[in-house]
Coordinates of C-alpha atoms and ligand atoms in Angstrom, one line a residue:
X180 CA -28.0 -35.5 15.2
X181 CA -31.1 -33.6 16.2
X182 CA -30.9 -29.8 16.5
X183 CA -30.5 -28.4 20.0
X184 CA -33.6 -27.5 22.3
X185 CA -34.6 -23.8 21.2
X186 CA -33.6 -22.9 24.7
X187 CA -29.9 -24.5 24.8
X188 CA -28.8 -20.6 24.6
X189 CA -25.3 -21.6 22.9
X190 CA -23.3 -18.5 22.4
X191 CA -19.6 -17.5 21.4
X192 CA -19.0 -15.4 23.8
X193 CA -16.5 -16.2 27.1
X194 CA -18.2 -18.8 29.7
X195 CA -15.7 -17.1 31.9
X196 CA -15.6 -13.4 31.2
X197 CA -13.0 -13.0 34.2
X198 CA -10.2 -15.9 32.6
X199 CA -10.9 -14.3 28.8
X200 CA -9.9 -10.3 30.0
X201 CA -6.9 -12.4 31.6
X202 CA -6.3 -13.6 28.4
X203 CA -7.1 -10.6 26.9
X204 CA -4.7 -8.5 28.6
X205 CA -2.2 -10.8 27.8
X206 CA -2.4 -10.4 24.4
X207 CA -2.5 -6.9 24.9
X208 CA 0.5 -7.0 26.7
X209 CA 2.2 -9.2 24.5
X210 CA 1.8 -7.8 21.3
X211 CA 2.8 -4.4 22.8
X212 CA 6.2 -6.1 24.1
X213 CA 6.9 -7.4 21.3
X214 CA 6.9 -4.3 19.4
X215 CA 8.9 -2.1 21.3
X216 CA 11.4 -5.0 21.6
X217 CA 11.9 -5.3 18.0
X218 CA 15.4 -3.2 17.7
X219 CA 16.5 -6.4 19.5
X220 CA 15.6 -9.1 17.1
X221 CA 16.5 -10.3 13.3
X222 CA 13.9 -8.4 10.5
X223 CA 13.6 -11.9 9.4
X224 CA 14.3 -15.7 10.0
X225 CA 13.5 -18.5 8.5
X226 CA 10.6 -20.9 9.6
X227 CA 12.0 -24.3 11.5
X228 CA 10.8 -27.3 9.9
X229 CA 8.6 -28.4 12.5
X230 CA 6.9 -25.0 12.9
X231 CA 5.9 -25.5 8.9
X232 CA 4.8 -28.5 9.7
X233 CA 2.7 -27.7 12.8
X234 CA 1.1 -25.0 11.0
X235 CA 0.4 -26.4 7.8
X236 CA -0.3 -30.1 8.5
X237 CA -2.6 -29.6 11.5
X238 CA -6.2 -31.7 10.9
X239 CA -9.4 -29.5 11.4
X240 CA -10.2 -29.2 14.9
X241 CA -13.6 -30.0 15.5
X242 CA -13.3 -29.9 19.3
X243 CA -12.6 -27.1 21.4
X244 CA -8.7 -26.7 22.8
X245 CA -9.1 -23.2 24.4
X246 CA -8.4 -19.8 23.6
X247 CA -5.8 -20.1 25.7
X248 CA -4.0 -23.4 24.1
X249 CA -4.7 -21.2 20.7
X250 CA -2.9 -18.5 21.7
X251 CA 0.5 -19.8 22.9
X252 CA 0.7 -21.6 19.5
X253 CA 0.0 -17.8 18.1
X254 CA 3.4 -16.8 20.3
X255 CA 5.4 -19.5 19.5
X256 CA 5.0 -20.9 15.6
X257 CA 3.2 -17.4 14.3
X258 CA 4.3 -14.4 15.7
X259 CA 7.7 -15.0 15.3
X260 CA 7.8 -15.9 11.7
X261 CA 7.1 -12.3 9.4
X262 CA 8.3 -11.3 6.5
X263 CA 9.9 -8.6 9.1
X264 CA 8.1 -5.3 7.5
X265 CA 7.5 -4.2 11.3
X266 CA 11.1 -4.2 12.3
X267 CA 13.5 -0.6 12.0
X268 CA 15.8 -2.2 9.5
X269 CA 13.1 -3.6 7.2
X270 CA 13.3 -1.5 3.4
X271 CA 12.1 -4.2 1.2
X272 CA 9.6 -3.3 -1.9
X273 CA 7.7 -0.6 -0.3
X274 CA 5.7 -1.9 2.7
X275 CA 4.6 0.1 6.2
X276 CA 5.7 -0.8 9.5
X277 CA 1.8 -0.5 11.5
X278 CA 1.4 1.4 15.3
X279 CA 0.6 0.5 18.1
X280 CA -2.4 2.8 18.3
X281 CA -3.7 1.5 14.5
X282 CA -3.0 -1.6 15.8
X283 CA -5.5 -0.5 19.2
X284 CA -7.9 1.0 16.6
X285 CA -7.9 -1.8 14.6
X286 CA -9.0 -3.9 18.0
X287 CA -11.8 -1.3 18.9
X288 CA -12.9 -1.6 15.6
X289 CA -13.0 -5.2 15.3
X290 CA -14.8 -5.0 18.9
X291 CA -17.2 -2.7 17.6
X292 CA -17.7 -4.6 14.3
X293 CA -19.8 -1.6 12.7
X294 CA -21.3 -2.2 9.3
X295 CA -19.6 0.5 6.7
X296 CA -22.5 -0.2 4.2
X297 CA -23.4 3.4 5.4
X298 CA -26.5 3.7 7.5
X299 CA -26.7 6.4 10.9
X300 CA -24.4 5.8 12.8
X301 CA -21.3 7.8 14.3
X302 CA -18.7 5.0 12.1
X303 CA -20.3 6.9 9.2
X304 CA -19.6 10.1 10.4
X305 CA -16.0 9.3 11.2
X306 CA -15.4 7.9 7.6
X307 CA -17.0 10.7 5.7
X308 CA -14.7 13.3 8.7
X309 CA -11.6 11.2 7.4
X310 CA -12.5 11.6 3.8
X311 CA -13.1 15.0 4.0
X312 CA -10.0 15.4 5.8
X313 CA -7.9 13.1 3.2
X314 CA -8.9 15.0 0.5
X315 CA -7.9 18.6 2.0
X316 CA -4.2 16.7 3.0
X317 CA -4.1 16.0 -0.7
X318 CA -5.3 19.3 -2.3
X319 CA -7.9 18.0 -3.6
X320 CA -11.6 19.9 -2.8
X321 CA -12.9 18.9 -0.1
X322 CA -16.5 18.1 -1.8
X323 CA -14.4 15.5 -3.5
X324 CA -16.2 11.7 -3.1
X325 CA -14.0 8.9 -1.2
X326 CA -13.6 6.0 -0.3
X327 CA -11.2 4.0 2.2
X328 CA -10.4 0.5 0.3
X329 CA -8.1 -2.3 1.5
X330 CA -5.4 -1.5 -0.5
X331 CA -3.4 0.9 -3.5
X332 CA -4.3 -1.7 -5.9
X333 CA -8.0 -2.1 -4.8
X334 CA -8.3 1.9 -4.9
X335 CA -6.6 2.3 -8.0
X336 CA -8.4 -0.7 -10.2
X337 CA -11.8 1.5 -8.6
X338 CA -10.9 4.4 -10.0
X339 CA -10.3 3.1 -13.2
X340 CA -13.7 1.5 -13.2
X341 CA -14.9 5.8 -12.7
X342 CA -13.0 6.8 -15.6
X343 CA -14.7 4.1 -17.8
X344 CA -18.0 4.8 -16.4
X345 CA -17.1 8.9 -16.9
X346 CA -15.4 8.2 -20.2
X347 CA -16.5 5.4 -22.4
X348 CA -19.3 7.5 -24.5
X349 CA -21.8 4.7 -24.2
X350 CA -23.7 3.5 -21.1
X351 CA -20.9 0.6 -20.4
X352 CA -23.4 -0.6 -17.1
X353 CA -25.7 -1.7 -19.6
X354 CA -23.8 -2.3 -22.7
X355 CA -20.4 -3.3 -21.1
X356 CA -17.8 -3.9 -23.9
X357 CA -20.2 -5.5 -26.3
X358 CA -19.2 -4.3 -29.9
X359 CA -17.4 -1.4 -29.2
X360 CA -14.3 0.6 -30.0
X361 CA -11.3 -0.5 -28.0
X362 CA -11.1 1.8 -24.7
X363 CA -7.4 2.4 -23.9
X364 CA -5.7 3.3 -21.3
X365 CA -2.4 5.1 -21.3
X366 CA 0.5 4.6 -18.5
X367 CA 4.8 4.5 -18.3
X368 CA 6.5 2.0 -18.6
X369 CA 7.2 2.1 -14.7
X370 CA 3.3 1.6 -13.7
X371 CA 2.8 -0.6 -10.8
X372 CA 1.3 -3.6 -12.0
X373 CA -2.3 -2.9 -11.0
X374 CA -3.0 -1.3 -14.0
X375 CA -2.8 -4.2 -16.3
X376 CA -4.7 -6.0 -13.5
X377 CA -7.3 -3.7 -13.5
X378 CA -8.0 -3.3 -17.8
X379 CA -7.3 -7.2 -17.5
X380 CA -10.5 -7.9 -14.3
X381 CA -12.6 -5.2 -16.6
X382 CA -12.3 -7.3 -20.0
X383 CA -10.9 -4.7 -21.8
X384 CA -7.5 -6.8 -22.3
X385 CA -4.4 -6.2 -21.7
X386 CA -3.5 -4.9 -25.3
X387 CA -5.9 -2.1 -23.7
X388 CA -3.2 -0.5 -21.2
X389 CA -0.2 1.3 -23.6
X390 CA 2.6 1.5 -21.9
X391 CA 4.4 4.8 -22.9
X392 CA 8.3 4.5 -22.7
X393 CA 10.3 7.2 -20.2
X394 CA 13.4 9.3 -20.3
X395 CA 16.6 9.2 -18.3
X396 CA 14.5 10.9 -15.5
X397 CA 12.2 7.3 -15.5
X398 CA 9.2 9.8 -15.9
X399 CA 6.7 9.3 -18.9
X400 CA 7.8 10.5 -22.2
X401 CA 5.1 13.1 -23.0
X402 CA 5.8 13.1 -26.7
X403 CA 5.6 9.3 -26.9
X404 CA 2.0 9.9 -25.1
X405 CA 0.6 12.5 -27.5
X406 CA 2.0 10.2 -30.6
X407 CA 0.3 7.0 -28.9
X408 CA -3.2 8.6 -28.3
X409 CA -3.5 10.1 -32.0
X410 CA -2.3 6.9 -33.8
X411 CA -4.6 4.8 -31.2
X412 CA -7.7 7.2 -32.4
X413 CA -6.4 7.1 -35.6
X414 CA -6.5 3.4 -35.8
X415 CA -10.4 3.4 -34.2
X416 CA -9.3 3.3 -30.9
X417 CA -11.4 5.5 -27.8
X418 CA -8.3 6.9 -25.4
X419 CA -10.5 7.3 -22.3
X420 CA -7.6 7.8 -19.5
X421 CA -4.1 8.6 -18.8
X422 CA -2.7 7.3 -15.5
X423 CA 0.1 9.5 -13.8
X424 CA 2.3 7.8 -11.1
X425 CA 3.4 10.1 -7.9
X426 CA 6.1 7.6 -6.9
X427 CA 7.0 4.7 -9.1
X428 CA 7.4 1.4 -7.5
X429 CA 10.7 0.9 -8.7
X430 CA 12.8 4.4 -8.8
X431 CA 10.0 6.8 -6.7
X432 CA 10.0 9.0 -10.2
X433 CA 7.1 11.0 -10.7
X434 CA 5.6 11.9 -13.9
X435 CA 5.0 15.9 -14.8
X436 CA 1.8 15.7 -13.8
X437 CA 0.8 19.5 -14.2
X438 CA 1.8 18.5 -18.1
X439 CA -0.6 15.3 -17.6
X440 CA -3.5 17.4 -16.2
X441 CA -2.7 19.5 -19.2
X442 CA -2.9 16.9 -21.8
X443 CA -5.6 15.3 -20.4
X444 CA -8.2 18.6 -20.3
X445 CA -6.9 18.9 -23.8
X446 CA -7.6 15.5 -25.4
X447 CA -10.8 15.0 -22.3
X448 CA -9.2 12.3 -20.7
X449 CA -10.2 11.1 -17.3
X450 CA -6.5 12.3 -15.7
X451 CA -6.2 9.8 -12.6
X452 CA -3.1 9.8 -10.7
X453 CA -1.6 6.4 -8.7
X454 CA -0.3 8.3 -5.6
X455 CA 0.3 5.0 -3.7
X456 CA 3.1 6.0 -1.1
X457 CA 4.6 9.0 -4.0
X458 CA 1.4 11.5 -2.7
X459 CA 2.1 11.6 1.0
X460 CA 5.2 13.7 -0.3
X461 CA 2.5 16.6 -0.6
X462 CA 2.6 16.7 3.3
X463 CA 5.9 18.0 3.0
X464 CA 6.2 21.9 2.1
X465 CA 10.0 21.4 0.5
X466 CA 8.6 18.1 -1.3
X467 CA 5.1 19.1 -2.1
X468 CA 6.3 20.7 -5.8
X469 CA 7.2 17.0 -6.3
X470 CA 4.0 16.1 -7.0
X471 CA 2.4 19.1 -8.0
X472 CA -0.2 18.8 -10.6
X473 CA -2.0 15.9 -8.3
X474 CA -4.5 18.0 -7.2
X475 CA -5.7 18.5 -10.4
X476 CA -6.7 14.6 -10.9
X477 CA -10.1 13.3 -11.8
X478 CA -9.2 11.0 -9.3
X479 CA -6.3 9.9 -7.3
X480 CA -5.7 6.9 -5.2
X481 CA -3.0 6.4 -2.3
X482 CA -2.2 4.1 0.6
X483 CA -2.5 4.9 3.9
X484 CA -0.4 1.9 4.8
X485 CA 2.9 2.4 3.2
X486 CA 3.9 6.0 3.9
X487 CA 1.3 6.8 6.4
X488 CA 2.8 3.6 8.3
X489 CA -0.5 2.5 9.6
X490 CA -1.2 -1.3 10.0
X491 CA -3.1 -3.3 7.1
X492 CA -5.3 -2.6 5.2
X493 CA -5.9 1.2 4.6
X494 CA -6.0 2.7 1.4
X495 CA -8.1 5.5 -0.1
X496 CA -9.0 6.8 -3.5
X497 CA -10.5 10.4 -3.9
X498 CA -13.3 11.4 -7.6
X499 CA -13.3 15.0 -8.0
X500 CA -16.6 14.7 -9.1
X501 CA -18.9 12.7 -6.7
X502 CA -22.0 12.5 -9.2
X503 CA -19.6 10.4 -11.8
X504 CA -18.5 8.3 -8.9
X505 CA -21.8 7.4 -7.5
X506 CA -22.9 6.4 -10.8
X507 CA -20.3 4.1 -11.4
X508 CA -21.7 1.5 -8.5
X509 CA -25.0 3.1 -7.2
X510 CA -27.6 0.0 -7.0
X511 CA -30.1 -0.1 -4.5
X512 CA -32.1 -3.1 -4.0
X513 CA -35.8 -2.4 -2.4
X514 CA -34.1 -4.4 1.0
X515 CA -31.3 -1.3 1.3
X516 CA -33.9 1.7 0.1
X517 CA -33.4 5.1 2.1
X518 CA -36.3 5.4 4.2
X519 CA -34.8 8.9 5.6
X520 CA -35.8 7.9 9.3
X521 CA -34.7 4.8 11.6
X522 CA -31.1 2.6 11.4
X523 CA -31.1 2.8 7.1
X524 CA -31.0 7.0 7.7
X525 CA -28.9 8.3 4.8
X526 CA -28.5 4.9 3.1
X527 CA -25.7 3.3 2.5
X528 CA -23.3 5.8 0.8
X529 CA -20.2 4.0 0.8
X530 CA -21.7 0.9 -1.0
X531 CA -22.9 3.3 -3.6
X532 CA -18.8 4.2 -3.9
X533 CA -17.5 1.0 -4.6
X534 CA -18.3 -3.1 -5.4
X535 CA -18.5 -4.1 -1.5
X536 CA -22.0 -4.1 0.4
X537 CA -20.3 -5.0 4.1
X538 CA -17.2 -3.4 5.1
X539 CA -15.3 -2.8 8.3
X540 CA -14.3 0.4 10.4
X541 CA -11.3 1.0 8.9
X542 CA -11.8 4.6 9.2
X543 CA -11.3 4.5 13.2
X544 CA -7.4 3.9 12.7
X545 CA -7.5 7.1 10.6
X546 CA -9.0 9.1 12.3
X547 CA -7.3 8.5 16.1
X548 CA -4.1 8.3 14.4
X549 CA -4.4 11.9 12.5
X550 CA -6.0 13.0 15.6
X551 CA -3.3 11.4 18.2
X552 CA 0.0 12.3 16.5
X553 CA -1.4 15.4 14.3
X554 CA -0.5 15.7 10.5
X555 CA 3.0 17.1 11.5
X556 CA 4.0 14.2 13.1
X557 CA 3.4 12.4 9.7
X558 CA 5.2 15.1 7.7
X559 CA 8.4 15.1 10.0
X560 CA 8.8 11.1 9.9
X561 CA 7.7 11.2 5.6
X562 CA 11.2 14.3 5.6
X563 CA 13.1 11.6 7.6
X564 CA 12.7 9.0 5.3
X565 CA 13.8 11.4 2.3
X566 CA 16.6 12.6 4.1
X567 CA 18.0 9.1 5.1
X568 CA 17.4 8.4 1.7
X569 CA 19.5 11.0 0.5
X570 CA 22.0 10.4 2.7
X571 CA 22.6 6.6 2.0
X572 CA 22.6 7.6 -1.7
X573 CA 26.0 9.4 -1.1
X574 CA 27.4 6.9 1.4
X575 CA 26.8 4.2 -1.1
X576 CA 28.6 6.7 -3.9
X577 CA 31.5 6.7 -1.5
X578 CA 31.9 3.3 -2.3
X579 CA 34.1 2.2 -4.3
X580 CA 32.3 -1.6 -5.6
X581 CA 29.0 0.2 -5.5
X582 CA 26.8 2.1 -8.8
X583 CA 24.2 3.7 -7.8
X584 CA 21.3 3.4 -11.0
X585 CA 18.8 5.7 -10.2
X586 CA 18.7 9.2 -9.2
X587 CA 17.0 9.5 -5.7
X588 CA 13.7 11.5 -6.3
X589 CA 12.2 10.8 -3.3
X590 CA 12.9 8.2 -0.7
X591 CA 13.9 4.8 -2.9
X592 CA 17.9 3.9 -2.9
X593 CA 18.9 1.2 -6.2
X594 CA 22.5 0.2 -6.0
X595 CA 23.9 -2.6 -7.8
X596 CA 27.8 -4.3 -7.3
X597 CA 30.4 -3.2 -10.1
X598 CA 33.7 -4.6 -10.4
X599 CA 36.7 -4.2 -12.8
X600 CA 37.3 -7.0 -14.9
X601 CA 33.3 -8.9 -14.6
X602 CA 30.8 -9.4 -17.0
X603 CA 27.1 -7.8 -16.1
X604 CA 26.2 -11.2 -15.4
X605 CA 28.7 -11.9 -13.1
X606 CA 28.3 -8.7 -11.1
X607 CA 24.6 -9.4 -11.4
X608 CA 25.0 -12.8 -9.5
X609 CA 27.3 -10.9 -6.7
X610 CA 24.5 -8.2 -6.2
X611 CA 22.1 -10.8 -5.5
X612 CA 24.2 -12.8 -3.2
X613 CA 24.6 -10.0 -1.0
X614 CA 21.6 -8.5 -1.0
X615 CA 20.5 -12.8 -0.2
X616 CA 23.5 -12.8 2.7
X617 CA 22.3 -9.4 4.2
X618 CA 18.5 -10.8 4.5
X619 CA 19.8 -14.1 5.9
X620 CA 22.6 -13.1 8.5
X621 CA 19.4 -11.0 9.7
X622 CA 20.7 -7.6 9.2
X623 CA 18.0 -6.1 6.9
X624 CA 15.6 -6.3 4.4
X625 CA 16.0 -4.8 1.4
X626 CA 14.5 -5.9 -1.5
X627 CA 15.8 -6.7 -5.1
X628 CA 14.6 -6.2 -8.5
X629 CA 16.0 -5.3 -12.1
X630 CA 17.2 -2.0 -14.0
X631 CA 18.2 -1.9 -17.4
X632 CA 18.1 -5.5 -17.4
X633 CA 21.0 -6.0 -14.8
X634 CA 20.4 -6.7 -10.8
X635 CA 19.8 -3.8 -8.2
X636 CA 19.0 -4.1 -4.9
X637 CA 16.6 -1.6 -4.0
X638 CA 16.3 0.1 -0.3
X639 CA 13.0 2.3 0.5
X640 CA 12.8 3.9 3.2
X641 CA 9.3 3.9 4.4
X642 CA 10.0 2.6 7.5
X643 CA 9.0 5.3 11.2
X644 CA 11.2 3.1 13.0
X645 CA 14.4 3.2 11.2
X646 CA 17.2 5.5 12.7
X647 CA 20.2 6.6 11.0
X648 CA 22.4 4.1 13.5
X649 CA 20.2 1.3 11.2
X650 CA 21.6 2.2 8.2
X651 CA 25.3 2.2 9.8
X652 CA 24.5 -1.3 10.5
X653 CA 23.8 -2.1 7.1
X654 CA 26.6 -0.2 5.6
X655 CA 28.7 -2.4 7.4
X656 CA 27.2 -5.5 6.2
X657 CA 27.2 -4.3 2.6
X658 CA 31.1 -3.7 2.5
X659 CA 32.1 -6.1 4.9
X660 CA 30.0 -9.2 2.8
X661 CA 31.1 -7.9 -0.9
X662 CA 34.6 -7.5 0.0
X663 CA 34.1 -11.5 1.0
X664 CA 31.9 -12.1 -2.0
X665 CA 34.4 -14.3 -4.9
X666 CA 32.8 -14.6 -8.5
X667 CA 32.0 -17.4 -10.1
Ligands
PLP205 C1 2.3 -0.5 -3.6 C2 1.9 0.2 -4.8 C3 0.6 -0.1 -5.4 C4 -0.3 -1.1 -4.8 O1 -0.7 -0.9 -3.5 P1 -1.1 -2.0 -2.5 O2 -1.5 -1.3 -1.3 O3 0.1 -2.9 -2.4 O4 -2.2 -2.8 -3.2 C5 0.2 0.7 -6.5 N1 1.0 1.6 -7.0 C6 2.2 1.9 -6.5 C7 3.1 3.0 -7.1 C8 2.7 1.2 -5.4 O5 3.9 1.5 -4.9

């Protein structure tokens, strides 16, 4: 086929502006309805057959069918069908639930489709605002260096790459790990699985990341940590960073960082601290002393999409020290040089703070949110979550079938079945099989996972939607299914 004329003027945007805002508002409508209707519907159901067949065995459509035709096939087969993390009664691992207004910023942003490389424009401003004010929400100073990533794994692995850069004792941008002492990295046992992805992506090898063992309290033992780093340098080894965990995945434990920050200006250790969902708790005045001691991090990453309940993706990680940060990614090719006047004003700062060259606005959902609701609003929902935490701990330790394994810390609820006369295996299989009937019968999501080798099922309440009447509901379900539940 030839190409087109030079004047065919092709163009995605609406032939019929007036029929697409129809459509528009629609899905405006829509997605808003279907939101506040969601105390009304099942966290979860599983996908009919023909819908995973529609959407999965569908050939590539090279013709138009409409925006229109498009979007009813959105309504029907797709927006149904979630893992459920929006709805009130949804606990599983530790996800966020999204708001309406991210989920308008996130469509003003996309609208706007502003380039984050940097350059001068307000979007800039509004990130560096957000940084600025993410860093004073966490205690950390306020000249601190930022960045907003897609994720707590993404800002965490970044990190890392800073404290190599900071603490490796040879230029590793040049060098990288050619011929040189191992670089460890030192972690508990309950570390979010990030970290061996990170020293795994940065060839430094798994056998790089020591996992240090923890006490009764699931926090890192600090003894096992000193031992660890002297026998690693006495064996050759170059400790370069000790990773502190505000919140652990699994139990919401969180190490003694002040004793971390501690250790680590002792030894000079880069002291960087995974905050994921655990280092919201500083908004809190009567949880703050929590996590104290994560103000003093070289650098500390968090999600702003777990336990700040905006929609995906929003993360951020924070460097004390901004020179060490910029130094880690800074490369400027002669096409992206600072020319201090015109559109490239001021560079492109946030590419100097990390591997990506074009990102979104995800700032926008930040900033309206923080400005729109107000911190407190954040800090009364993040107390909520703690105290319906606590409070389903000692309803469940009412219970007669039910152990609960781990102390609550902070807003994570494990419980496994006991029952006179079984074997751990046995009461393992019954822990699953409820925890399987309550996701299926559509009453809630929690999530499962192990402790001490045996079964728990594991509630964490990150959810702004959930109400106490929620977790009636599932107090129900849990007694009335494992009275029913016979063991094999
Ligand atoms: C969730 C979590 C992560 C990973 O964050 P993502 O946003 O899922 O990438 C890292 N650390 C901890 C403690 C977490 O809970």
């Amino acid at each position: 086929m030839p190409l087109p004329r030079h004047d065919a003027d092709a163009s995605l945007d609406p032939q019929d502006w007036d029929a697409f805002r129809a459509l528009a508002h629609r899905m405006v409508d829509d997605s808003l309805a279907f939101i506040r209707d969601l105390p009304d519907t099942r966290p979860w159901q599983p996908i009919p057959g023909e819908v995973r067949a529609s959407l999965t065995g569908e050939p590539l459509p090279m013709a138009a069918q409409s925006p229109e035709v498009a979007y009813e096939q959105f309504v029907r087969e797709i927006l149904p069908f979630t893992n459920g993390n929006r709805h009130p009664r949804f606990w599983g691992w530790i996800q966020g639930n999204g708001t309406p207004l991210g989920m308008m910023a996130d469509m003003l942003a996309a609208g706007m489709n502003a380039h984050l490389a940097g350059l001068d424009q307000s979007p800039k401003l509004v990130e560096l605002q957000v940084i600025t004010w993410l860093a004073e929400l966490m205690g950390m100073p306020t000249t601190s260096s930022g960045l907003l990533v897609s994720g707590g794994s993404m800002a965490n692995i970044l990190s890392l790459a800073v404290a190599r850069h900071a603490k490796a004792g040879f230029d590793v941008r040049t060098e990288g790990l050619h011929a040189q002492p191992r670089l460890t990295v030192y972690a508990s046992v309950e570390v979010h699985s990030w970290a061996q992805k990170g020293v795994e992506l940065f060839g430094m090898g798994s056998a790089s990341l020591r996992k240090i063992p923890v006490g009764a309290d699931m926090r890192m033992d600090l003894s096992a940590l000193r031992a660890t780093i002297a026998a690693d340098r006495a064996a050759g080894m170059r400790p370069i960073c000790v990773i502190g965990t505000a919140g652990t995945v699994n139990s919401g434990a969180t190490d003694d960082l002040n004793a971390l920050a501690d250790l680590c200006a002792a030894e000079s250790l880069w002291f960087h601290v995974d905050g994921a969902f655990g280092a919201l708790a500083r908004l809190s005045p009567e949880l703050a002393p929590m996590v104290h001691g994560m103000e003093r991090a070289d650098s500390l990453a968090f999600d702003l999409h777990k336990w700040m309940y905006l929609p995906y993706e929003i993360a951020c990680f924070l460097v004390r020290d901004p020179e060490v940060h910029r130094a880690t990614f800074a490369l400027t090719p002669s096409y992206l040089r600072d020319e201090g006047r015109g559109v490239i004003a001021g560079g492109i700062p946030f590419a100097d703070r990390g591997p990506e060259l074009t990102r979104g606005f995800k700032a926008l959902k930040v900033w309206m949110s923080l400005k729109a609701h107000g911190v407190d609003a954040f800090t009364q929902l993040i107390e909520q979550n703690v105290a319906q935490a606590r409070e389903l701990e000692r309803r469940l330790r009412l219970m007669p079938e039910v152990e609960v394994v781990t102390p609550v810390t902070l807003n994570i609820v494990c419980f496994r079945l006991v029952r006179p006369g079984l074997t751990g295996e046995q009461e393992d299989a019954l822990t699953k099989e409820l925890l399987l009937r309550i996701q299926e019968e559509g009453t809630a999501v929690p999530s499962g996972s192990q402790f001490d080798g045996r079964y728990i099922i594991r509630v964490a309440c990150s959810n702004h939607r959930a109400k106490w009447e929620d977790f009636e509901l599932f107090l129900r379900a849990v007694s009335r299914i494992s009275g029913s539940l016979v063991p094999h």
